[in-house]
C-alpha positions as CSV (number, residue, x, y, z in Angstrom):
1,M,0.0,0.0,0.0
2,R,1.4,3.4,-0.9
3,K,1.6,6.2,1.6
4,Y,0.5,9.8,1.3
5,I,2.5,12.1,3.5
6,G,0.3,13.8,6.1
7,N,-2.7,16.1,5.9
8,Y,-0.7,18.7,4.0
9,F,-0.4,16.5,0.9
10,R,-4.0,15.3,1.2
11,A,-5.2,18.9,1.4
12,L,-2.9,19.8,-1.5
13,S,-4.4,17.1,-3.6
14,I,-7.8,18.6,-3.0
15,A,-7.1,22.2,-3.3
16,G,-4.4,22.1,-6.0
17,I,-1.1,24.1,-5.9
18,A,-0.3,27.3,-7.7
19,V,1.9,26.0,-10.5
20,L,1.2,26.9,-14.1
21,T,2.3,25.1,-17.2
22,A,2.5,28.3,-19.2
23,G,5.4,30.7,-19.0
24,M,5.9,34.3,-19.9
25,I,5.7,35.1,-23.6
26,S,9.2,36.1,-24.6
27,A,9.9,39.3,-26.5
28,C,11.4,37.1,-29.2
29,G,10.0,33.9,-30.7
30,G,11.8,30.8,-32.1
31,S,11.4,27.7,-34.1
32,S,10.6,24.3,-32.8
33,Q,14.3,23.5,-32.7
34,T,17.5,25.3,-31.7
35,A,17.8,28.8,-33.2
36,G,20.9,29.9,-34.9
37,P,22.8,29.1,-38.1
38,A,21.7,25.5,-38.2
39,A,18.0,26.4,-37.9
40,G,17.5,28.8,-40.8
41,E,14.9,26.7,-42.6
42,A,13.0,25.8,-39.3
43,A,13.0,29.5,-38.3
44,T,11.5,30.5,-41.6
45,S,8.8,27.8,-41.2
46,A,8.1,29.1,-37.6
47,A,7.8,32.6,-38.9
48,A,5.3,31.5,-41.5
49,E,3.3,29.8,-38.8
50,A,3.4,32.9,-36.7
51,S,1.6,34.9,-39.3
52,A,-1.3,32.4,-39.3
53,P,-4.9,33.6,-38.8
54,A,-5.8,34.6,-35.3
55,A,-8.4,33.2,-33.0
56,E,-11.5,34.6,-34.7
57,T,-10.8,32.5,-37.8
58,K,-9.8,29.4,-35.8
59,A,-12.9,27.4,-36.5
60,A,-12.8,28.1,-40.2
61,E,-9.1,27.3,-40.3
62,T,-9.7,24.0,-38.6
63,E,-12.4,23.0,-41.1
64,A,-10.2,24.0,-44.0
65,N,-7.2,22.0,-42.7
66,A,-9.2,19.0,-41.7
67,S,-9.4,17.3,-45.2
68,E,-5.7,18.0,-45.8
69,T,-4.7,16.6,-42.4
70,K,-6.8,13.5,-43.0
71,A,-5.2,13.0,-46.4
72,A,-1.8,13.3,-44.9
73,A,-2.6,10.8,-42.1
74,A,-4.1,8.4,-44.7
75,E,-1.0,8.8,-46.8
76,S,1.2,8.1,-43.8
77,A,-0.7,5.0,-42.9
78,A,-0.6,3.7,-46.5
79,A,3.2,4.3,-46.6
80,S,3.8,2.2,-43.6
81,D,2.1,-0.6,-41.6
82,G,0.9,2.0,-39.0
83,T,3.5,1.1,-36.4
84,S,6.6,2.7,-35.0
85,K,10.1,2.2,-36.5
86,D,10.8,-0.3,-33.7
87,A,7.5,-2.1,-33.4
88,D,8.7,-4.4,-30.6
89,K,9.6,-1.6,-28.2
90,V,7.6,1.3,-26.9
91,S,9.6,4.6,-27.0
92,T,8.8,8.3,-26.8
93,L,7.9,10.1,-30.0
94,G,10.6,12.6,-29.5
95,P,10.2,16.4,-29.4
96,I,7.4,16.4,-31.9
97,L,4.5,18.2,-30.3
98,V,3.7,21.9,-30.1
99,V,0.7,23.3,-28.4
100,D,-0.8,26.4,-30.1
101,Y,-3.1,28.7,-28.0
102,Y,-5.5,30.8,-29.9
103,D,-6.8,33.8,-27.9
104,S,-9.6,36.2,-28.7
105,L,-11.9,38.7,-27.1
106,L,-15.7,38.2,-26.9
107,T,-17.2,41.4,-28.2
108,D,-20.7,43.0,-28.6
109,D,-20.9,46.1,-30.8
110,G,-17.2,46.6,-30.4
111,A,-17.3,46.3,-26.6
112,S,-15.5,43.4,-25.0
113,Y,-17.4,41.3,-22.4
114,G,-15.0,38.4,-22.1
115,V,-12.1,36.4,-23.5
116,F,-11.5,32.8,-24.6
117,Q,-8.5,30.6,-25.3
118,I,-8.4,27.3,-27.1
119,P,-5.5,24.9,-27.6
120,E,-4.5,23.0,-30.7
121,V,-1.9,20.2,-30.4
122,R,0.1,19.6,-33.6
123,L,3.2,17.8,-34.9
124,T,6.3,19.7,-35.9
125,D,7.2,19.6,-39.6
126,E,10.1,17.2,-38.8
127,A,7.6,14.9,-37.1
128,K,5.3,14.9,-40.1
129,A,8.1,13.5,-42.3
130,G,8.8,10.6,-39.9
131,N,7.1,7.3,-39.4
132,I,5.0,7.7,-36.3
133,G,1.9,5.7,-37.0
134,N,-1.3,7.7,-37.1
135,A,-0.4,10.4,-34.5
136,E,-1.5,13.1,-36.9
137,A,-4.9,11.6,-37.3
138,A,-5.2,11.3,-33.5
139,L,-4.3,14.9,-32.9
140,L,-6.9,16.0,-35.6
141,Q,-9.6,14.2,-33.5
142,Y,-8.4,15.9,-30.3
143,N,-8.4,19.4,-31.9
144,Q,-11.8,18.9,-33.4
145,Y,-13.2,17.7,-30.1
146,I,-11.7,20.8,-28.3
147,D,-13.1,23.0,-31.0
148,Q,-16.6,21.7,-30.3
149,V,-16.2,22.1,-26.5
150,S,-15.0,25.7,-27.0
151,Q,-17.8,26.6,-29.5
152,K,-20.4,25.2,-27.0
153,S,-18.9,27.1,-24.1
154,V,-18.5,30.4,-26.0
155,A,-22.1,30.1,-27.2
156,Q,-23.2,29.7,-23.6
157,L,-21.2,32.8,-22.5
158,K,-22.9,34.8,-25.3
159,E,-26.3,33.5,-24.1
160,Y,-25.6,34.7,-20.6
161,H,-24.4,38.0,-21.9
162,D,-27.5,38.5,-24.0
163,D,-29.8,37.6,-21.3
164,A,-30.3,40.9,-19.6
165,S,-32.6,39.4,-16.9
166,A,-29.6,37.4,-15.7
167,G,-28.0,40.6,-14.5
168,N,-24.5,39.4,-15.4
169,S,-22.0,42.2,-15.5
170,A,-18.9,40.1,-14.8
171,Y,-16.1,39.8,-17.3
172,M,-16.6,36.3,-18.7
173,S,-14.0,33.8,-19.8
174,D,-13.5,30.3,-21.2
175,D,-9.9,29.3,-21.0
176,I,-8.7,25.8,-22.0
177,V,-5.1,24.5,-21.4
178,A,-3.7,21.3,-22.8
179,T,-1.0,19.2,-21.0
180,I,0.7,16.3,-22.7
181,M,0.5,13.4,-20.2
182,R,2.0,10.8,-22.5
183,A,3.5,10.7,-26.0
184,D,5.0,7.5,-27.2
185,T,4.7,4.9,-29.9
186,S,1.8,3.3,-28.1
187,V,-0.4,6.1,-26.6
188,I,-0.9,9.9,-26.9
189,S,-2.7,11.1,-23.8
190,I,-3.7,14.8,-23.4
191,Y,-5.1,16.3,-20.2
192,S,-7.2,19.4,-20.8
193,Y,-8.3,21.9,-18.1
194,E,-11.1,24.3,-18.8
195,Y,-11.7,27.4,-16.7
196,F,-15.2,28.6,-17.4
197,F,-16.6,31.8,-15.7
198,A,-19.9,33.4,-16.6
199,G,-20.4,35.4,-13.4
200,G,-21.6,34.0,-10.1
201,V,-19.9,32.9,-7.0
202,H,-17.1,30.9,-8.5
203,P,-15.8,29.6,-11.9
204,S,-16.2,26.0,-13.1
205,N,-12.9,24.1,-13.2
206,I,-13.4,21.2,-15.6
207,I,-10.9,18.4,-16.4
208,C,-11.0,16.3,-19.6
209,C,-8.7,13.6,-20.8
210,R,-8.4,12.2,-24.3
211,N,-6.3,9.1,-25.0
212,Y,-5.4,7.9,-28.5
213,D,-3.7,4.8,-29.9
214,T,-0.7,6.1,-31.7
215,K,-0.6,3.3,-34.2
216,T,-4.3,3.5,-35.3
217,G,-5.1,7.1,-34.4
218,K,-8.3,5.9,-32.7
219,L,-9.7,7.1,-29.3
220,I,-8.9,4.6,-26.6
221,E,-12.1,3.7,-24.8
222,L,-12.1,2.4,-21.2
223,D,-13.0,-1.1,-22.5
224,D,-9.9,-1.1,-24.7
225,I,-7.5,-0.9,-21.7
226,V,-9.4,-2.3,-18.7
227,K,-10.5,-6.0,-18.7
228,D,-12.7,-5.9,-15.6
229,K,-14.3,-2.5,-14.9
230,D,-16.0,-3.6,-11.7
231,K,-12.6,-4.5,-10.2
232,L,-11.3,-1.1,-11.4
233,Y,-14.2,0.7,-9.7
234,A,-13.6,-1.1,-6.5
235,L,-9.8,-0.3,-6.6
236,I,-10.5,3.4,-7.3
237,D,-12.9,3.4,-4.3
238,T,-10.2,1.9,-2.1
239,K,-7.6,4.4,-3.3
240,L,-9.9,7.4,-2.8
241,K,-10.6,6.4,0.8
242,E,-6.8,5.9,1.3
243,K,-5.8,9.3,-0.2
244,Y,-8.7,11.4,1.1
245,P,-9.6,9.9,4.5
246,D,-11.0,13.1,6.0
247,E,-13.2,13.8,3.0
248,Y,-14.3,10.3,2.1
249,G,-17.1,10.2,4.7
250,N,-18.6,13.4,3.3
251,L,-18.9,12.3,-0.3
252,F,-22.4,12.5,-1.9
253,K,-22.3,8.8,-2.8
254,N,-20.1,5.7,-2.9
255,P,-17.4,6.2,-5.5
256,A,-17.7,2.6,-6.9
257,E,-21.4,3.1,-7.4
258,Y,-21.0,6.5,-9.0
259,L,-18.3,5.2,-11.4
260,K,-20.5,2.2,-12.4
261,E,-23.5,4.5,-13.1
262,T,-21.7,7.0,-15.2
263,K,-19.6,6.7,-18.4
264,A,-16.0,7.9,-18.2
265,G,-15.3,10.9,-20.3
266,E,-18.9,11.7,-20.9
267,D,-20.1,15.2,-20.1
268,Y,-17.0,15.8,-18.0
269,L,-18.1,13.4,-15.2
270,W,-15.0,11.4,-14.5
271,Q,-11.9,11.1,-16.7
272,Y,-9.0,8.7,-17.2
273,S,-5.5,9.2,-18.5
274,V,-3.6,6.3,-20.0
275,G,-0.3,7.2,-18.5
276,Y,3.2,5.8,-18.9
277,E,3.1,3.6,-15.7
278,G,-0.5,3.7,-14.6
279,L,-4.1,4.8,-15.2
280,G,-4.8,8.3,-13.8
281,I,-8.4,8.7,-12.6
282,F,-9.8,12.3,-12.4
283,I,-13.2,13.0,-10.8
284,N,-14.4,16.5,-11.5
285,E,-15.5,18.9,-8.8
286,E,-19.0,18.6,-7.4
287,E,-19.4,15.1,-8.8
288,L,-18.7,13.3,-5.5
289,G,-18.4,16.1,-3.0
290,P,-18.9,19.9,-2.5
291,H,-17.3,22.5,-4.7
292,A,-14.8,23.5,-2.0
293,M,-13.3,20.0,-2.1
294,G,-12.3,20.4,-5.7
295,S,-11.5,17.5,-8.0
296,M,-10.1,14.2,-6.9
297,F,-7.2,12.3,-8.5
298,V,-5.7,8.8,-7.9
299,N,-3.3,6.6,-9.8
300,I,-3.5,2.9,-10.4
301,A,-0.1,1.5,-11.4
302,Y,-0.1,-1.1,-14.1
303,S,2.3,-3.2,-12.1
304,E,-0.1,-3.3,-9.1
305,A,-2.8,-5.1,-11.0
306,P,-1.3,-6.4,-14.3
307,E,-4.3,-8.7,-14.8
308,L,-6.6,-5.7,-15.0
309,F,-5.1,-4.1,-18.0
310,N,-4.6,-4.7,-21.7
311,S,-0.8,-5.1,-22.1
312,D,-0.9,-3.3,-25.5
313,Y,-0.8,0.0,-23.6
314,T,1.1,-0.8,-20.4
315,E,4.7,-1.3,-21.6
316,V,6.8,1.4,-19.9
317,P,9.3,3.2,-22.2
318,E,13.0,3.3,-21.1
319,A,12.8,7.1,-21.0
320,Y,9.9,9.5,-20.7
321,V,8.7,12.8,-19.2
322,M,5.5,13.2,-17.3
323,P,4.1,16.5,-15.9
324,L,3.6,16.6,-12.1
325,S,1.4,19.6,-12.3
326,S,-1.5,20.9,-14.3
327,R,-3.1,24.3,-14.6
328,Y,-5.5,23.3,-11.9
329,G,-3.2,21.8,-9.4
330,S,-0.8,19.0,-8.5
331,L,-0.5,15.6,-10.1
332,D,1.3,12.6,-8.6
333,A,2.8,9.4,-9.8
334,D,3.0,5.8,-8.5
335,I,6.4,4.4,-9.4
336,D,9.3,2.3,-8.1
337,A,11.5,5.3,-7.7
338,D,14.5,3.6,-5.9
339,G,14.4,0.2,-7.7
340,D,13.6,-1.8,-4.6
341,G,10.5,-3.4,-6.2
342,V,8.1,-1.4,-4.0
343,I,5.8,1.2,-5.6
344,E,6.0,4.7,-4.0
345,N,3.8,7.7,-4.5
346,V,5.7,10.7,-5.8
347,C,4.3,14.2,-5.3
348,V,5.7,17.7,-5.5
349,A,4.1,20.5,-3.5
350,D,4.9,24.1,-3.0
351,Q,5.1,25.7,0.4
352,R,4.3,29.4,0.5
353,S,6.2,31.7,2.9
354,D,4.4,34.1,5.2
355,T,6.5,37.0,3.9
356,E,5.0,39.8,1.8
357,E,6.9,38.6,-1.3
358,G,5.1,35.2,-1.2
359,Y,8.1,33.2,-2.1
360,C,7.9,29.4,-2.1
361,S,9.9,26.3,-1.7
362,F,9.1,22.8,-3.0
363,M,8.6,19.6,-1.1
364,I,9.2,16.4,-3.0
365,A,7.8,13.3,-1.3
366,V,8.7,9.7,-2.4
367,G,6.9,7.4,-0.1
368,D,8.0,8.3,3.4
369,A,11.0,10.2,2.2
370,V,10.8,14.0,1.8
371,I,13.3,16.5,0.3
372,T,12.9,20.3,0.1
373,V,14.1,22.5,-2.7
374,D,14.4,26.1,-1.4
375,D,16.2,28.5,-3.8
376,G,15.1,31.7,-2.0
377,S,13.2,34.2,-4.1
378,I,11.1,31.8,-6.1
379,Y,7.5,32.6,-6.9
380,E,6.3,29.4,-8.6
381,G,7.5,26.3,-10.3
382,T,6.5,23.7,-12.9
383,P,7.6,20.1,-11.9
384,Y,8.2,17.1,-14.2
385,L,8.9,13.5,-13.5
386,V,11.8,12.4,-15.8
387,R,12.8,8.7,-16.4
388,A,16.2,8.2,-17.9
389,N,19.3,6.1,-17.3
390,D,17.1,3.5,-15.6
391,Q,16.5,6.1,-12.9
392,Y,13.9,8.7,-12.0
393,Y,14.4,12.5,-11.5
394,V,12.2,15.5,-10.8
395,Y,12.9,18.6,-12.8
396,I,11.4,21.8,-11.5
397,I,11.4,25.0,-13.6
398,E,11.3,27.8,-11.1
399,T,10.4,31.4,-11.7
400,S,12.3,34.0,-9.8
401,D,12.5,37.8,-9.7
402,N,12.2,39.6,-13.1
403,D,10.8,36.3,-14.5
404,Y,14.2,34.7,-14.3
405,K,14.0,31.0,-14.8
406,L,15.9,28.3,-13.0
407,L,15.9,24.5,-13.6
408,V,16.7,22.4,-10.6
409,C,17.1,18.6,-10.8
410,V,16.6,16.0,-8.1
411,D,17.7,12.4,-8.1
412,L,14.8,10.4,-6.6
413,K,16.8,7.3,-5.8
414,A,19.4,9.2,-3.8
415,M,16.9,11.9,-2.8
416,K,19.6,14.4,-3.7
417,I,19.5,17.8,-5.4
418,L,22.0,17.7,-8.3
419,D,24.7,20.3,-8.3
420,G,24.1,23.6,-10.1
421,R,21.1,25.3,-11.4
422,L,20.5,25.8,-15.2
423,N,19.1,29.1,-16.5
424,G,16.3,27.7,-18.7
425,S,12.6,27.0,-19.2
426,I,10.3,25.5,-21.8
427,G,9.6,28.5,-24.2
428,A,7.4,29.7,-27.0
429,A,8.0,28.3,-30.5
430,A,6.3,31.3,-32.2
431,Y,3.7,33.9,-31.4
432,Y,1.4,36.4,-33.2
433,Y,-1.0,39.1,-32.1
434,N,-3.0,41.5,-34.3
435,E,-2.5,45.2,-34.1
436,N,-5.2,45.8,-31.5
437,Y,-4.3,42.7,-29.5
438,T,-7.9,41.6,-29.7
439,S,-6.8,38.2,-30.9
440,G,-3.6,36.2,-31.2
441,Y,-1.8,32.9,-31.1
442,T,1.2,31.5,-29.2
443,A,2.9,28.2,-29.9
444,W,4.6,26.5,-27.0
445,N,7.2,23.8,-27.2
446,T,6.5,20.7,-25.1
447,F,8.8,18.7,-22.8
448,T,8.1,15.0,-23.6
449,D,11.5,13.5,-24.5
450,P,14.5,13.2,-22.1
451,G,16.7,12.6,-25.1
452,H,15.9,15.9,-26.9
453,F,14.2,19.0,-25.4
454,I,14.4,22.7,-26.0
455,L,15.0,25.2,-23.2
456,D,14.9,29.0,-23.4
457,S,17.4,30.9,-21.3
458,R,18.0,34.6,-20.5
459,V,21.1,35.8,-22.3
460,D,22.8,39.0,-21.0
461,V,25.5,39.8,-23.5
462,L,25.2,43.1,-25.4
463,S,21.5,43.1,-24.4
464,T,19.0,41.0,-22.5
465,L,17.6,38.5,-25.0
466,T,16.1,35.0,-25.0
467,G,18.5,32.3,-26.1
468,R,17.6,28.7,-27.1
469,K,19.4,25.4,-26.9
470,T,18.6,21.8,-27.2
471,Y,19.4,19.4,-24.3
472,K,19.3,15.8,-23.3
473,V,19.3,14.2,-19.9
474,G,23.0,13.4,-19.1
475,S,24.4,10.4,-17.4
476,D,24.2,12.1,-14.0
477,G,20.6,13.2,-14.5
478,A,21.3,16.8,-15.2
479,P,20.6,18.5,-18.6
480,E,23.4,18.2,-21.1
481,P,23.5,20.7,-24.0
482,D,23.8,19.6,-27.6
483,D,25.4,22.9,-28.6
484,A,28.0,25.4,-27.2
485,Y,25.8,28.4,-28.3
486,F,22.4,29.8,-27.5
487,G,20.5,30.5,-30.7
488,L,19.1,34.1,-30.6
489,Q,15.9,34.9,-32.6
490,T,14.9,38.5,-32.1
491,A,14.0,41.6,-34.2
492,T,16.3,43.7,-32.0
493,L,19.3,45.1,-33.7
494,L,22.5,47.0,-32.8
495,M,24.4,49.7,-34.8
496,T,28.1,50.3,-34.6
497,K,29.0,53.8,-33.2
498,Q,32.6,53.4,-34.3
499,E,34.8,51.0,-36.3
500,V,34.8,47.6,-34.6
501,E,37.3,44.8,-34.8
502,V,35.5,41.4,-35.3
503,E,36.3,37.8,-36.2
504,V,34.6,36.1,-39.2
505,V,33.6,32.6,-38.1
506,D,31.9,29.6,-39.8
507,E,28.7,27.8,-38.6
508,S,30.7,25.7,-36.2
509,G,32.3,28.7,-34.6
510,K,35.8,28.2,-36.2
511,V,37.6,31.6,-36.7
512,L,38.3,32.2,-40.4
513,S,39.7,35.7,-40.4
514,A,39.7,39.1,-38.7
515,E,38.0,42.2,-40.1
516,K,36.8,45.7,-39.1
517,L,33.2,46.7,-39.4
518,P,32.7,50.4,-40.3
519,K,30.7,52.9,-38.2
520,D,26.9,52.9,-38.7
521,T,26.7,49.1,-39.5
522,Y,23.5,47.4,-38.5
523,L,23.8,44.0,-36.9
524,A,21.3,41.2,-36.2
525,F,21.9,38.8,-33.3
526,I,22.6,35.2,-34.3
527,R,23.9,33.3,-31.3
528,S,25.9,33.7,-28.0
529,D,27.7,31.7,-25.4
530,N,26.0,33.9,-22.7
531,K,29.5,34.7,-21.4
532,E,31.4,36.9,-23.7
533,I,30.7,36.0,-27.3
534,V,28.0,37.2,-29.6
535,D,27.7,36.4,-33.3
536,F,26.0,38.7,-35.8
537,Q,25.1,39.2,-39.4
538,I,24.8,42.5,-41.2
539,V,21.4,43.9,-41.9
540,D,20.7,46.4,-44.7
541,E,19.6,49.8,-43.5
542,S,16.5,49.6,-45.7
543,D,15.2,46.9,-43.4
544,V,15.7,48.9,-40.2
545,E,13.5,51.1,-38.1
546,A,14.8,53.0,-35.1
547,E,13.4,55.2,-32.3
548,R,16.0,57.3,-30.5
549,S,15.7,59.7,-27.7
550,E,18.1,61.4,-25.2
551,Y,17.8,58.3,-22.9
552,F,17.6,55.3,-25.2
553,S,17.7,53.8,-28.7
554,F,15.3,51.2,-29.9
555,I,16.5,49.6,-33.2
556,R,14.7,46.7,-34.8
557,L,13.8,45.1,-38.1
558,K,10.9,46.7,-39.9
559,K,7.7,44.7,-39.4
560,D,7.5,43.8,-43.1
561,A,11.0,42.3,-42.8
562,G,9.8,39.6,-40.4
563,D,9.0,39.0,-36.7
564,W,12.7,38.3,-36.1
565,Y,15.9,38.1,-38.1
566,Q,16.3,34.9,-40.0
567,Y,19.8,33.5,-40.2
568,D,21.2,33.6,-43.8
569,P,23.8,30.8,-44.5
570,S,25.0,32.6,-47.5
571,K,26.2,35.7,-45.5
572,P,29.2,36.0,-43.2
573,I,29.0,35.6,-39.4
574,Y,30.8,38.3,-37.4
575,R,31.9,37.5,-33.8
576,V,32.2,40.2,-31.1
577,H,34.0,39.5,-27.8
578,R,32.8,41.4,-24.7
579,T,34.3,41.3,-21.3
580,S,32.1,39.6,-18.7
581,D,34.0,40.0,-15.4
582,S,33.6,43.7,-14.8
583,W,31.1,46.5,-15.1
584,P,30.8,48.4,-17.3
585,H,31.4,45.7,-19.9
586,T,33.8,46.5,-22.7
587,V,34.5,45.6,-26.3
588,G,38.1,46.0,-27.4
589,G,38.8,47.9,-24.1
590,V,36.0,50.4,-24.8
591,N,32.7,50.7,-22.9
592,E,30.2,48.7,-24.9
593,E,27.7,51.6,-24.8
594,D,30.3,53.7,-26.8
595,V,30.8,50.9,-29.3
596,F,27.1,49.9,-30.0
597,D,23.9,51.8,-30.2
598,G,20.7,50.0,-29.2
599,I,22.0,47.9,-26.2
600,A,19.2,47.2,-23.7
601,Y,19.5,45.2,-20.5
602,A,16.5,44.1,-18.4
603,G,16.5,45.0,-14.7
């Protein structure tokens, strides 16, 4: 029997913790792979995606793309036998998924009365070219389902708004967030959280899970994975009583009876996620108890009752990433974290300080063992369970002052925090908003593969920018970069104020020659080591717009030249060295502010 640590964790499971899966939209976008010289074509593709229609055309766009996507899925299935490249082994699909969020205002005669957000999960261009069964057809089904949910919810909001007798003056919203629970050659499982508010005492917080067979593209019904539903219901009942002992006696009805009378996934009653190592059961708020109790969640590990499950979906990949938080609150996992053959419950909870700043630390519980991560001025964090190297780790992406991001890693077998903190977080692949910011779209990379994931980091060399690198989980459990440089994708430019000595380098960073760039040369950022090196390419003055005052200079690409500078492999790369061990920083012994116009650092 697994243990849940104290009332604190039980209360946490009921109320949820304040951890969000979405980060701050960066001032510069990026492609779905590392930015920089090697990513020119991908960056161009991402830029094209970023100019896609905004949310008000989302429904029409989905309908227009449906036939094309179905055709592509059919072609993929025809070209293969509908299985993964290694049909005998379940493995993660790689970094193939991007979640697009379409935002739009709800308006009446030009006046806004609410807002809605809808997700769309899609494959990267690289993934579409690979042999991944019918994943694309599965995602099409999911997106169409979420479209229908959103259309129904938005119509309901409009009805409430139009009904003057209802007296609703609240600003309404329908906000749906998608979290990838599993993505491998066997199953794609997507957890969706909907925040629906139409006035009244409180919003509705609704959980929905959709599970698809990666090989066939079909929705996985409960009968497809569970052999004996009555035994499942009894097991869920037992686990609810174990996890929520103080609340169990106040439930409206017996959980086993409730589960038997209702259909999983129907009308948001109760939901199941076909996870990597177990079946996650979600019971929405107000189904079994009062609203204040929130939703209820338990895991059933496949290894606990192997006779209960269809083995087609229960093989555990050698490596995977599972979120330990959702938009609504915490998730936990039941795994053999230390390899002793005993299943332990793994949970990550934040502890808020009583100080005015509201900083938090994180408690990681593995069975009876607890370790605390306390990095000081941290406001929130997003935890993930990572399996790699035949071991388990927890990665927490922390948010500090000025939205600075830190990645801390914990070895769950040794219950030890790994040395060092990485400046990095899961970032946006692309973004777009119309001129009035009444609608827009942001594409977020996902963290699903320990062997290849993308992190955005703050780069503070000759300006504060967002840098991007690809990583893998190293042999010690910590992220290991695939590249020495951070790719920089931004519309921000610099201009030389004087002649500058530079190095000409190739794509690998090898120095080819030394040159001098003349005064009034416009330069676009390409990449940086985030220490002292920045690589640039020259931009023609006709593609530049600048705003200058007594106090600052803002220099960028013209809007019609692109959302950010696209690396051109046919043009030279110029390297600038800046000192990093003193302030003010210098270039060639001269204050950097006297060498370049347009430098801007964040506080």
